[in-house]
Short mmCIF file of C-alpha atoms in Angstrom, two decimals:
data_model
loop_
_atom_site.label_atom_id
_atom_site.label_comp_id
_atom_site.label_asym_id
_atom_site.label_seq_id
_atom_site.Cartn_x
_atom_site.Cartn_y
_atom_site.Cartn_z
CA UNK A 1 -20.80 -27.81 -13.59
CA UNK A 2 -20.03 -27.24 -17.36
CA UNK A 3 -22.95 -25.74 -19.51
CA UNK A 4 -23.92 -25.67 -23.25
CA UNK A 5 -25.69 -23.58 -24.41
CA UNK A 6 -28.62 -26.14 -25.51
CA UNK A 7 -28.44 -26.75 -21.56
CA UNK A 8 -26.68 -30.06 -21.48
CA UNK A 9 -24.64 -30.21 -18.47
CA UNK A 10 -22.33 -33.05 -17.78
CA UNK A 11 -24.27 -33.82 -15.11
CA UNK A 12 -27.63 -34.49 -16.77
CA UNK A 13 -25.59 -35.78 -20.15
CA UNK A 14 -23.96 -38.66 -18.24
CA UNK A 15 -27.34 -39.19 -15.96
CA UNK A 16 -28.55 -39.90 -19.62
CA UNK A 17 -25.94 -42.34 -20.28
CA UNK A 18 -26.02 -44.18 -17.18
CA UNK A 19 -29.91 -44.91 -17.46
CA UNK A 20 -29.03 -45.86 -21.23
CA UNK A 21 -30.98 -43.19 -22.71
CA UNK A 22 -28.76 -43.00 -25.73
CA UNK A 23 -28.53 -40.17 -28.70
CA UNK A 24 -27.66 -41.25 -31.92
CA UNK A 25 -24.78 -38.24 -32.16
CA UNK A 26 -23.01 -36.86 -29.45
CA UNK A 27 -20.53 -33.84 -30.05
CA UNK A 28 -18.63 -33.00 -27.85
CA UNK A 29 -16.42 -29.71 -28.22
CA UNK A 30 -14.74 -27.33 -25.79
CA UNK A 31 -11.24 -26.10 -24.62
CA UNK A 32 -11.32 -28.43 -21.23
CA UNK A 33 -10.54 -31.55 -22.23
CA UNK A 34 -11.48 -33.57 -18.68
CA UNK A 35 -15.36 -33.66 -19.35
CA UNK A 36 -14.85 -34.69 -23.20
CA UNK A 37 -12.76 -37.32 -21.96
CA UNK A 38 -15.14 -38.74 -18.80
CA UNK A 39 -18.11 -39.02 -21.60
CA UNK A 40 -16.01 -40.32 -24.14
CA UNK A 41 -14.54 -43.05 -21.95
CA UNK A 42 -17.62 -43.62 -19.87
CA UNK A 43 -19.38 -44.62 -23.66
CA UNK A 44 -16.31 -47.09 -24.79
CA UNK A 45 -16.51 -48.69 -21.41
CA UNK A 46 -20.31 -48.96 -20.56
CA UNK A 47 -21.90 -49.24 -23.85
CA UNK A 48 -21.23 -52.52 -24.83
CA UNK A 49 -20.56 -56.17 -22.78
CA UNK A 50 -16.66 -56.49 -23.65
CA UNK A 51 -17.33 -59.57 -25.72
CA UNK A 52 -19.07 -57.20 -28.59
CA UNK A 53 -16.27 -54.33 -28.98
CA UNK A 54 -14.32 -56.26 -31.24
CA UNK A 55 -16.91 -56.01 -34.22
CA UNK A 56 -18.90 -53.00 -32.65
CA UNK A 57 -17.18 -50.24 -31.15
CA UNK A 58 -14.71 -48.50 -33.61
CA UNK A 59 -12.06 -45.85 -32.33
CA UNK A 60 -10.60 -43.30 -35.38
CA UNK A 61 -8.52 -40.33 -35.03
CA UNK A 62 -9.72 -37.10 -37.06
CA UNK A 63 -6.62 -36.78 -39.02
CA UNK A 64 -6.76 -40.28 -39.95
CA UNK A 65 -10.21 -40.65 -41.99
CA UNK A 66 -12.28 -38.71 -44.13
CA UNK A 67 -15.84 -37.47 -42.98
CA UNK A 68 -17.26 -39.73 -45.75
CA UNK A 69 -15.33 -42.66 -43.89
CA UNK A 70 -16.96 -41.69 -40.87
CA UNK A 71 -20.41 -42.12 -42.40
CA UNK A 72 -20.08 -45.41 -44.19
CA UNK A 73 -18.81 -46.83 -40.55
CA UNK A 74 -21.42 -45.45 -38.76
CA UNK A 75 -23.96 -47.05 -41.36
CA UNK A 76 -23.26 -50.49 -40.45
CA UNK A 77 -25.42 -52.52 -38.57
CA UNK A 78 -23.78 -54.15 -35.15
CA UNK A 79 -23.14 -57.55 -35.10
CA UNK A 80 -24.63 -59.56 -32.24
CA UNK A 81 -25.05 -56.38 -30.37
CA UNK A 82 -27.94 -53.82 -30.09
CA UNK A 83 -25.06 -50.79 -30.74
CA UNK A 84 -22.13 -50.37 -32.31
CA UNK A 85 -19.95 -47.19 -31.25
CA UNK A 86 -18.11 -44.98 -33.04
CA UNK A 87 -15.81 -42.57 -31.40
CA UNK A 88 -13.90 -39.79 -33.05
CA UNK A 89 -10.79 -38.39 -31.67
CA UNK A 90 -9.15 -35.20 -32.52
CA UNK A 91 -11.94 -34.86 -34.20
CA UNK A 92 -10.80 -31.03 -34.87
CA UNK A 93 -8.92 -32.18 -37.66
CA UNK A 94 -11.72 -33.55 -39.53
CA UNK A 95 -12.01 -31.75 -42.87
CA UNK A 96 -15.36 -31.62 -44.98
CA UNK A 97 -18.00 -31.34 -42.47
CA UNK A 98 -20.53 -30.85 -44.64
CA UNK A 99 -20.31 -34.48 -45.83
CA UNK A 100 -21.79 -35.49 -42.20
CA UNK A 101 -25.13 -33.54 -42.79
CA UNK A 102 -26.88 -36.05 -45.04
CA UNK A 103 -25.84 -39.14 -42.31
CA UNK A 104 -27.60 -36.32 -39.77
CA UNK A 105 -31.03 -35.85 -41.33
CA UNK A 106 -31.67 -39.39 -40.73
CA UNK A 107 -28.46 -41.05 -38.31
CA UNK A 108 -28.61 -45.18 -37.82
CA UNK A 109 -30.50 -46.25 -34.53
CA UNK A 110 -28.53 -48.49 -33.45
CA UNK A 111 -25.30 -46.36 -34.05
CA UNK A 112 -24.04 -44.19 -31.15
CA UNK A 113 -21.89 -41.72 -33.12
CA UNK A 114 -19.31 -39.30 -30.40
CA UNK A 115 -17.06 -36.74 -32.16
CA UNK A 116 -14.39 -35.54 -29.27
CA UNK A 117 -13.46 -32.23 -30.60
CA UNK A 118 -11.38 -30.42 -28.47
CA UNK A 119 -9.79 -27.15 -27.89
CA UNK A 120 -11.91 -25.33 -29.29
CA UNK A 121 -15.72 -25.51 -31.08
CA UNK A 122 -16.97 -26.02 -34.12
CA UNK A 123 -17.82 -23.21 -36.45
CA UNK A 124 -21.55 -22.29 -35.43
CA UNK A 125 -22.40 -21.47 -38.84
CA UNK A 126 -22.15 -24.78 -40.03
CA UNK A 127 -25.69 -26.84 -40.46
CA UNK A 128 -24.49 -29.91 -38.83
CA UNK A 129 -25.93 -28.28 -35.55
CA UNK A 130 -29.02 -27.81 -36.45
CA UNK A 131 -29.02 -31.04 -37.92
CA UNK A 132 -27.97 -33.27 -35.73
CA UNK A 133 -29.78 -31.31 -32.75
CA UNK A 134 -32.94 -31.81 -34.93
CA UNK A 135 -32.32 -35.35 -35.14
CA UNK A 136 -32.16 -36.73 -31.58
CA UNK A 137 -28.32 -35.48 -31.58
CA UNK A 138 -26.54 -33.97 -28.39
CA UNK A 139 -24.11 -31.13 -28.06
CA UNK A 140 -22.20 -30.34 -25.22
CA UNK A 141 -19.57 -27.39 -24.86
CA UNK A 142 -17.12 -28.60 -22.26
CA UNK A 143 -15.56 -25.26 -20.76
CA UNK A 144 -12.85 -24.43 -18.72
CA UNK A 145 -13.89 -23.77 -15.28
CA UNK A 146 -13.43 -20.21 -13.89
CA UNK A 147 -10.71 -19.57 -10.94
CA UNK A 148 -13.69 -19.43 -8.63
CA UNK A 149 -15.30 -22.61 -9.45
CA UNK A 150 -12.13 -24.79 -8.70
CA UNK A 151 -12.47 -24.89 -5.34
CA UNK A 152 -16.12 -26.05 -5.20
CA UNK A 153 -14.43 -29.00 -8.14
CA UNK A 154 -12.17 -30.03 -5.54
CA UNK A 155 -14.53 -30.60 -2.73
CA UNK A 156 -17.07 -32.90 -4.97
CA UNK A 157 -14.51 -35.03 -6.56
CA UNK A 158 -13.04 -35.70 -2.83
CA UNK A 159 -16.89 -35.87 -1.68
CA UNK A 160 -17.54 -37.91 -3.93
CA UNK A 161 -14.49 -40.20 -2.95
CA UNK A 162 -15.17 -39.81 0.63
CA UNK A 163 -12.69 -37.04 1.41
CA UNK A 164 -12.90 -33.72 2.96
CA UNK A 165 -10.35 -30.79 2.53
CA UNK A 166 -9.68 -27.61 4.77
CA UNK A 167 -10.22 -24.51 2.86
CA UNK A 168 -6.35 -23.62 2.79
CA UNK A 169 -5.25 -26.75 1.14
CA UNK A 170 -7.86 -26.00 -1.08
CA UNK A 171 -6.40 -23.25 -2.52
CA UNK A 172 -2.64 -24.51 -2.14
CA UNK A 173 -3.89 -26.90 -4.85
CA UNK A 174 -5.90 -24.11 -6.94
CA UNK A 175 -2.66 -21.98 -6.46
CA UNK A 176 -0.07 -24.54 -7.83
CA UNK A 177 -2.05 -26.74 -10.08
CA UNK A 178 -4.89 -24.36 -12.38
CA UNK A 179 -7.46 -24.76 -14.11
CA UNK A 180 -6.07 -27.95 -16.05
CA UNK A 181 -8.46 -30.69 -14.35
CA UNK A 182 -6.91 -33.43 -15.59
CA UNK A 183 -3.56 -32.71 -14.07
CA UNK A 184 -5.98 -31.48 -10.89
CA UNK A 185 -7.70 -34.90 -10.51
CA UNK A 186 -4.74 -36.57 -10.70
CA UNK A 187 -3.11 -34.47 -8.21
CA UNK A 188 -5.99 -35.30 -5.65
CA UNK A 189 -5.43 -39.03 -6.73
CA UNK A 190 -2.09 -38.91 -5.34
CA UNK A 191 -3.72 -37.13 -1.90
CA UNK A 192 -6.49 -39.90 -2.00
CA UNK A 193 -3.58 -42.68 -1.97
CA UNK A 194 -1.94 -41.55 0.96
CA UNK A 195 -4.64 -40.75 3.26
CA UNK A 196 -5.23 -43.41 5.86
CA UNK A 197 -8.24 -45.06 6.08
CA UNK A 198 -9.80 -43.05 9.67
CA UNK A 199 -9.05 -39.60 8.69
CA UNK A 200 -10.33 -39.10 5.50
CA UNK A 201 -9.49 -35.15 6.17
CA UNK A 202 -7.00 -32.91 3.68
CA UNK A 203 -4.78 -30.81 5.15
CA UNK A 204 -2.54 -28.09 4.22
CA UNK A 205 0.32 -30.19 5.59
CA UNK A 206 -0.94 -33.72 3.44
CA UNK A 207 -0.86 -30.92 0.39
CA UNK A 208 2.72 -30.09 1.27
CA UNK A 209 3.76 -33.40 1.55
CA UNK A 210 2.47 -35.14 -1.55
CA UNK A 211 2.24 -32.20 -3.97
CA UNK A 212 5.13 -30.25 -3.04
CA UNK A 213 3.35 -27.09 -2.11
CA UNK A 214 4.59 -25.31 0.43
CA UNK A 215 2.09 -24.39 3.45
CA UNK A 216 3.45 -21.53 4.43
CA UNK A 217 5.24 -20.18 1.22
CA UNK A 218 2.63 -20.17 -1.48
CA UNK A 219 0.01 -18.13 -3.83
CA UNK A 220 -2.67 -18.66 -1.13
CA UNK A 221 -0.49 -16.86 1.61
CA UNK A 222 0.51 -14.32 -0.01
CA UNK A 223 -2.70 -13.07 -1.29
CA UNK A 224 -3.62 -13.38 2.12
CA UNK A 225 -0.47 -11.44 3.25
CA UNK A 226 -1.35 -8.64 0.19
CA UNK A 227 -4.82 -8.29 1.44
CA UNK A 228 -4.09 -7.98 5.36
CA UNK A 229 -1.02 -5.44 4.03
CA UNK A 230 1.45 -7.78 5.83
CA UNK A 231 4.39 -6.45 4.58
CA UNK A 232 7.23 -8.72 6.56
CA UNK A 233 4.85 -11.86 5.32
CA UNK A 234 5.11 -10.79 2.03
CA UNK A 235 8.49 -10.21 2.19
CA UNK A 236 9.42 -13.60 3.36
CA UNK A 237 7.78 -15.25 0.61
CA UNK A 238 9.07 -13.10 -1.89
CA UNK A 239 12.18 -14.29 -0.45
CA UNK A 240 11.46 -18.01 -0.81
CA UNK A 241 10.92 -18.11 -4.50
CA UNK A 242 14.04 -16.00 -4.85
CA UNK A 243 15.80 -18.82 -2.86
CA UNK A 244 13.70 -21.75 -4.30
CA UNK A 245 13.54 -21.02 -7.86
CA UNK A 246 12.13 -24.67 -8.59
CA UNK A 247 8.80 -23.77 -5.93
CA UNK A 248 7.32 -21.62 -8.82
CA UNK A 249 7.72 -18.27 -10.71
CA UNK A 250 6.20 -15.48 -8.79
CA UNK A 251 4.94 -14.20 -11.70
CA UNK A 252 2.84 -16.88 -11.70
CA UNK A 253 0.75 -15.30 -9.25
CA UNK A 254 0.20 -12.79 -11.37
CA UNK A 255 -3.70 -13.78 -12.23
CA UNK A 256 -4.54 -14.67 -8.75
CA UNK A 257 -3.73 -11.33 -7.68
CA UNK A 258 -5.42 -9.84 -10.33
CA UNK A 259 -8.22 -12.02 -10.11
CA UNK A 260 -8.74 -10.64 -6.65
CA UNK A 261 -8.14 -6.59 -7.17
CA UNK A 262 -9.81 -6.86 -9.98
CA UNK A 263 -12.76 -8.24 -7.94
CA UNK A 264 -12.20 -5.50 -5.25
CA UNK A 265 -12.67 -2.99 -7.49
CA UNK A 266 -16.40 -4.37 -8.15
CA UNK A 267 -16.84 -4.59 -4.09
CA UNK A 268 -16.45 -0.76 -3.71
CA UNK A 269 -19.90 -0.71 -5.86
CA UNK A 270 -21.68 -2.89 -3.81
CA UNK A 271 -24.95 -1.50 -1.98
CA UNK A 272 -24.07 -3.14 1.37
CA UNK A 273 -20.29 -3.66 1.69
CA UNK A 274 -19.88 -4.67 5.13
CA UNK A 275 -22.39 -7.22 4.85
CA UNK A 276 -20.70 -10.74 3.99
CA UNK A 277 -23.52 -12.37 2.26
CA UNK A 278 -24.93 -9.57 0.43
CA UNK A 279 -21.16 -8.77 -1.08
CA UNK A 280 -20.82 -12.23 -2.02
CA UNK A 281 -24.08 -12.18 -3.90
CA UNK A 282 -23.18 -9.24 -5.28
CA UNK A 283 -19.40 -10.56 -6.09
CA UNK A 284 -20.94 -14.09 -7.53
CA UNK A 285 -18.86 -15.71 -4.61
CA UNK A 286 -19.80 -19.11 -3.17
CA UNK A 287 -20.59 -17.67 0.11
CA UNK A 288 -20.04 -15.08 2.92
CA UNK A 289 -16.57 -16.51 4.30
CA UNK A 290 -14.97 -15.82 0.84
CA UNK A 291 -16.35 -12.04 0.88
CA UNK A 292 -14.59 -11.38 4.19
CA UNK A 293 -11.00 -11.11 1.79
CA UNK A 294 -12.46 -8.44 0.07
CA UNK A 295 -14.14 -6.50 3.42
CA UNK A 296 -10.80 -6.63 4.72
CA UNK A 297 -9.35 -5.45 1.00
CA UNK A 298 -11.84 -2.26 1.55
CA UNK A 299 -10.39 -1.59 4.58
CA UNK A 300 -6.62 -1.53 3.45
CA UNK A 301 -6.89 -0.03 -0.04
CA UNK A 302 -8.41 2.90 -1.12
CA UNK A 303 -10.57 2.51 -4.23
CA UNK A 304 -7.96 4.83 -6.13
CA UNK A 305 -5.07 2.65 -5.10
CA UNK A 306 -7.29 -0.60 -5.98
CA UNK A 307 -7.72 1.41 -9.87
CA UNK A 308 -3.66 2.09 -9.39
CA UNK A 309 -2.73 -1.26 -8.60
CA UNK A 310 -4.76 -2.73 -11.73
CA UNK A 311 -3.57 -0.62 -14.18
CA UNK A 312 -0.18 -1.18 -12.40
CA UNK A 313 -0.72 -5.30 -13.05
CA UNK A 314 -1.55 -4.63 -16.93
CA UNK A 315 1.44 -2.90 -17.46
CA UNK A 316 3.71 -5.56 -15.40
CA UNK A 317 1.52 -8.03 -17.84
CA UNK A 318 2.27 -6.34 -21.04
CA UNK A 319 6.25 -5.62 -19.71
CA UNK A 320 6.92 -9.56 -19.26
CA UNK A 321 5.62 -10.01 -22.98
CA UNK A 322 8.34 -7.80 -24.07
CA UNK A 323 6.44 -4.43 -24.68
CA UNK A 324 8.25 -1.32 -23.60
CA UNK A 325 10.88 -3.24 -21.65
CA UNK A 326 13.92 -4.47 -22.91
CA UNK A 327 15.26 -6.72 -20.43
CA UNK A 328 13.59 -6.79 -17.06
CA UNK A 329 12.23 -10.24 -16.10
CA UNK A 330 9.31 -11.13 -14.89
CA UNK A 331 10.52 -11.91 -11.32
CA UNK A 332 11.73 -8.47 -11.22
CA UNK A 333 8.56 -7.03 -12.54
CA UNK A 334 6.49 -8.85 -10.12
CA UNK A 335 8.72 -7.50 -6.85
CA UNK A 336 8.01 -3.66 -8.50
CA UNK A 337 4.38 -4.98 -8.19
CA UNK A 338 4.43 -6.18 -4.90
CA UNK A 339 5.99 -2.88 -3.62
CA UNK A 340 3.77 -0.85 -6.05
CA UNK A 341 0.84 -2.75 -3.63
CA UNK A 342 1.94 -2.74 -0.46
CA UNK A 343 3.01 1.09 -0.32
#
């Protein structure tokens, strides 16, 4: 799922932890928060038997202790234990890195040492990389996942929970929720709850139903509506969020649209355009069903209009932020998109 560039994955990282194959440091860093979080918490609640936290596992916030804190706590032995942990949150707002590098040429073995530093990654310049990755330490760059990837997110955490989900209700949830996994997961969490035990099975109208999306009036339909040119469809749901203001923004869809022209753009270029599997190779898609969008895309828009309508989605983008456009909002905008599109 989420790679560093040293080629930790969360996958293989928490493999690691679950066989108790331990690293003296562990920094984790990165603007998606969910993965820091699942190691973090997976460490405070597996490490240790719950009898040895209270004199061996230490919790500190960044803003709250000094790196040379940080280093006379992890140079303690445990009591009774064979570990003590030491987690750092926020650990962003730790000042005086350097400090750390002398505790990194030669860390405590039975200290297991976790800075959580999120949004964001530390400065690459600094030695405490090298260091620590010379000295049995682990870095791992927790990113946020790319539009495309969310879908495949969705159907191994319900997998994984023994769940399936049709492909629409898929990207109802991509649509509504992001890229914010945490807020994902625990969407899904509420879909796990209510379905029964003999139909494990997702469904655009279970989606409706406990997330408020509605399956007929959404981002998902009218992209679809966009790409087939369906111009009543698209009508109607511009109509919807007019009437349902609380249902979303339709600016909002302004990146999933994009996403996908931009995309179509790419597809004119491809050596063998009708072919399904070879555009979606060529597209980086997950597979042949979701290059048929863009085959049909080919077939409704010219690859001038396609260049139009981007350039046409910048300048809605830069008109909502205020730039050469005194008062138009973006609802407006978006419906002198979504004509700009469709004729």
């Amino acid at each position: 799922m989420v790679e560093k560039k040293s080629e930790v994955s969360y996958g293989s990282l928490m493999k690691d932890l679950k066989a108790r194959n331990f690293s003296p440091i562990y920094i984790l860093e990165g603007d998606e928060s969910f993965y820091i979080d699942k190691i973090s918490n997976y460490i405070v609640d597996n490490v240790l038997q719950p009898d040895q936290r209270d004199f061996n596992q230490t919790i500190v916030f960044g803003s709250d202790v000094t790196a040379a804190q940080i280093v006379d706590i992890a140079s303690r032995y445990p009591i009774m234990a064979e570990y003590q942990v030491v987690i750092v949150k926020e650990s962003q707002n730790l000042k005086n890195l350097e400090i750390l590098e002398k505790y990194f040429q030669k860390p405590a073995k039975s200290t297991i040492l976790v800075f959580c530093h999120k949004n964001g990654t530390i400065d690459k310049r600094k030695k405490i990389y090298a260091i620590a990755q010379a000295n049995g330490g682990v870095i791992f760059e927790s990113k946020k996942l790319r539009d495309r990837e969310l879908p495949g997110f969705i159907e191994t955490y319900l997998k994984e929970r023994k769940a399936t989900i049709e492909a629409k209700a898929s990207m109802m949830i991509v649509d509504h929720v992001g890229a914010d996994l945490s807020r994902l997961t625990s969407e899904l969490d509420k879909v796990l709850i209510s379905l029964p035990e003999n139909d494990r099975r997702v469904t655009p109208e279970i989606v409706e139903k406990e997330i408020g999306v509605s399956k007929d009036f959404n981002g998902f339909e009218l992209r679809n509506a966009i790409i087939n040119r369906d111009v009543f469809k698209v009508n109607q749901i511009v109509k919807y969020f007019d009437s349902n203001p609380k249902a979303g923004s339709m600016y909002s869809f302004l990146p999933l649209l994009f996403s996908y022209f931009e995309n179509l753009m790419v597809a004119y270029y491809a050596p063998q355009k009708q072919d399904p599997d070879a555009l979606a190779n060529f597209l980086d898609l997950r597979n042949g069903w979701a290059a048929r969008d863009y085959i049909t895309g080919m077939k409704n828009y010219s690859g001038m209009k396609v260049m139009q309508i981007v350039d046409k989605m910048r300048e809605v983008d830069a008109k909502s932020k205020g730039i050469k456009n005194p008062n138009t909002d973006a609802g407006e905008l978006m419906k002198e998109l979504v004509f700009f599109i469709l004729h």
